[in-house]
Amino acid sequence: MNLENKLAKSQTAFENWKTVPFTEKQKLLQKLASLLEKDAEKFGKIITQEMNKPITQSISEVQKCALMTRYYAEAENILKPEKIKTEFRVSEIHSVPKGVILGVMPWNFPFWQALRFAVPVILAGNTVVLKHASICFGSGNMIEKLFLKAGFPKEVFQNLEIGHEDVKKVLENPIIKGVSLTGSEKSGAEVASIAGKNIKKSLLELGGSDAFIVLDDADFKKAAASGAKARLQNCGQACNAGKRFIIQKNIEKEFLPMFIKEYQKYIPGNPLKKETLIGGMARPDLADELEKQYKKALKFGAEIILPLERISKNEFIPGLIKVKAGNPILQDELFGPLGMVMIAKNDKEALKLANDIPFGLSNSVWTKDKKRQQLFIDHLESGTVSLNKESSSDPRLPFGGAKSSGYGTELSLHALKEFVNMKTIVGN
Ligand SMILES: O=CCCCC(=O)O
């Protein structure tokens, strides 16, 4: 079937899907959640084979998809007509689904990114077409099959096997009413400008270079293990990974060796083996890019704590470098197993360093003191502030960025409202 026909079918599916009651849609989501749960291992294997994520992490990714889908299957219907008290006989807000929504999704969480976008958008009454990363067509097709198997009408979710170069054409098609993109700043800016020119809503979930701040009253043991995981799980390829480790100066001698010890547990191995903590990067060109960034950081004065050692076309022994403010590498996102350590005299300096970059997605602060936490809660320029834990999204809570990390909200009940129009009904 050609692309135009596929989009036309999504539009036809929408005309019917928007009339299906919310609770009926939720019953189908329950089935989808069960299917994900039941075969999490099988789907995990697809993920690992596509992009080298260690198998236990791939299975967890699918299980998290099931959890999220179940969350929406049981969610309160915040889209039902809302009555507002005015002097008129009728004043109501109706949430009207927009239509066919395009998702442009990346390879780093092949099931999670696609489903996190699609589930609330579909529950709100829209239909979805997915442009997945070209190495993840297997995941995209499997997700389409799962929607069908769960009983969703045909074409409520369609995986379009199209390339990057086709996105403009699809987004310009009048059938498409909005776009949600997770990806780089560059692709986000391109897609948002096409959407803007065509007066279509866009939601962008972009890069990050989040801080993982460790202050002198933190639980060092927990922070060290959590910091290594924050940087190195998924081979460091997550938008919300801890990328800059801002450590208070007076604990550097005690904390840094603990952190290094945890970091060195991540030894590259076969991603299909259960004991492997870190696999290779998803593609060799991504490894080339990380190596270039490593060299750039060193050229501008970064010191090596642990060298970044390339051991195959896409595998590294993870690296750790000490970076000072002003190093241009701080403007970049390091999307791989290379961490940056920065030293701060005190809380204020830690906050300043944390904010002094273009991004602001999901920063993490380690201090037991509630007053000290408050400074960061109030002033971190960040979509999320995690306290004494590494950053990770939660289906119940909003997820989205500040500054160049993007705009719009995924997850939580708020995501249900991203692709609906508010229709006001007022009069006597
Ligand atoms: O690249 C973004 C990763 C999102 C992972 C999460 O939702 O925690």
PDB file of N, CA, C and O and ligand atoms in Angstrom, residues 64 108-109 112-113 116 205 238-240 392-393, ligand 1:
ATOM      1  N   LYS A  64       8.068  -2.108  31.472  1.00  0.00           N
ATOM      2  CA  LYS A  64       7.661  -0.726  31.787  1.00  0.00           C
ATOM      3  C   LYS A  64       6.560  -0.260  30.821  1.00  0.00           C
ATOM      4  O   LYS A  64       5.655   0.477  31.206  1.00  0.00           O
ATOM      5  N   ASN A 108      16.715   4.456  20.738  1.00  0.00           N
ATOM      6  CA  ASN A 108      17.346   4.088  22.026  1.00  0.00           C
ATOM      7  C   ASN A 108      16.431   3.295  22.974  1.00  0.00           C
ATOM      8  O   ASN A 108      16.919   2.525  23.806  1.00  0.00           O
ATOM      9  N   PHE A 109      15.121   3.501  22.844  1.00  0.00           N
ATOM     10  CA  PHE A 109      14.155   2.679  23.599  1.00  0.00           C
ATOM     11  C   PHE A 109      13.068   2.304  22.591  1.00  0.00           C
ATOM     12  O   PHE A 109      11.993   2.936  22.551  1.00  0.00           O
ATOM     13  N   TRP A 112       9.577   1.487  24.199  1.00  0.00           N
ATOM     14  CA  TRP A 112       9.130   2.506  25.154  1.00  0.00           C
ATOM     15  C   TRP A 112       8.804   3.830  24.480  1.00  0.00           C
ATOM     16  O   TRP A 112       7.736   4.422  24.707  1.00  0.00           O
ATOM     17  N   GLN A 113       9.695   4.327  23.640  1.00  0.00           N
ATOM     18  CA  GLN A 113       9.458   5.663  23.063  1.00  0.00           C
ATOM     19  C   GLN A 113       8.187   5.641  22.220  1.00  0.00           C
ATOM     20  O   GLN A 113       7.389   6.579  22.263  1.00  0.00           O
ATOM     21  N   ARG A 116       5.061   4.999  24.629  1.00  0.00           N
ATOM     22  CA  ARG A 116       4.839   6.136  25.543  1.00  0.00           C
ATOM     23  C   ARG A 116       4.131   7.267  24.804  1.00  0.00           C
ATOM     24  O   ARG A 116       3.285   7.958  25.356  1.00  0.00           O
ATOM     25  N   GLU A 205      10.556  16.099  22.514  1.00  0.00           N
ATOM     26  CA  GLU A 205      11.314  15.569  23.657  1.00  0.00           C
ATOM     27  C   GLU A 205      12.724  15.351  23.115  1.00  0.00           C
ATOM     28  O   GLU A 205      12.964  14.435  22.339  1.00  0.00           O
ATOM     29  N   ALA A 238      20.710   7.638  26.562  1.00  0.00           N
ATOM     30  CA  ALA A 238      19.383   8.070  27.023  1.00  0.00           C
ATOM     31  C   ALA A 238      19.404   9.581  27.164  1.00  0.00           C
ATOM     32  O   ALA A 238      20.390  10.158  27.638  1.00  0.00           O
ATOM     33  N   CYS A 239      18.294  10.202  26.766  1.00  0.00           N
ATOM     34  CA  CYS A 239      18.214  11.659  26.858  1.00  0.00           C
ATOM     35  C   CYS A 239      18.341  12.115  28.306  1.00  0.00           C
ATOM     36  O   CYS A 239      18.954  13.134  28.594  1.00  0.00           O
ATOM     37  N   ASN A 240      17.751  11.333  29.223  1.00  0.00           N
ATOM     38  CA  ASN A 240      17.724  11.748  30.629  1.00  0.00           C
ATOM     39  C   ASN A 240      18.790  11.047  31.461  1.00  0.00           C
ATOM     40  O   ASN A 240      18.680  10.980  32.685  1.00  0.00           O
ATOM     41  N   SER A 392      14.580   8.865  36.012  1.00  0.00           N
ATOM     42  CA  SER A 392      13.948   7.866  35.164  1.00  0.00           C
ATOM     43  C   SER A 392      12.467   8.215  35.137  1.00  0.00           C
ATOM     44  O   SER A 392      11.904   8.640  36.157  1.00  0.00           O
ATOM     45  N   SER A 393      11.848   8.087  33.982  1.00  0.00           N
ATOM     46  CA  SER A 393      10.456   8.519  33.890  1.00  0.00           C
ATOM     47  C   SER A 393       9.543   7.544  34.634  1.00  0.00           C
ATOM     48  O   SER A 393       9.911   6.397  34.879  1.00  0.00           O
TER      49      SER A 393
HETATM   50  O1  LIG B   1      15.979   9.203  25.567  1.00  0.00           O
HETATM   51  C1  LIG B   1      15.091   9.290  26.465  1.00  0.00           C
HETATM   52  C2  LIG B   1      14.979   8.196  27.403  1.00  0.00           C
HETATM   53  C3  LIG B   1      13.728   8.160  28.206  1.00  0.00           C
HETATM   54  C4  LIG B   1      13.871   7.084  29.220  1.00  0.00           C
HETATM   55  C5  LIG B   1      12.847   7.213  30.295  1.00  0.00           C
HETATM   56  O2  LIG B   1      11.693   7.408  29.951  1.00  0.00           O
HETATM   57  O3  LIG B   1      13.184   7.110  31.480  1.00  0.00           O
END
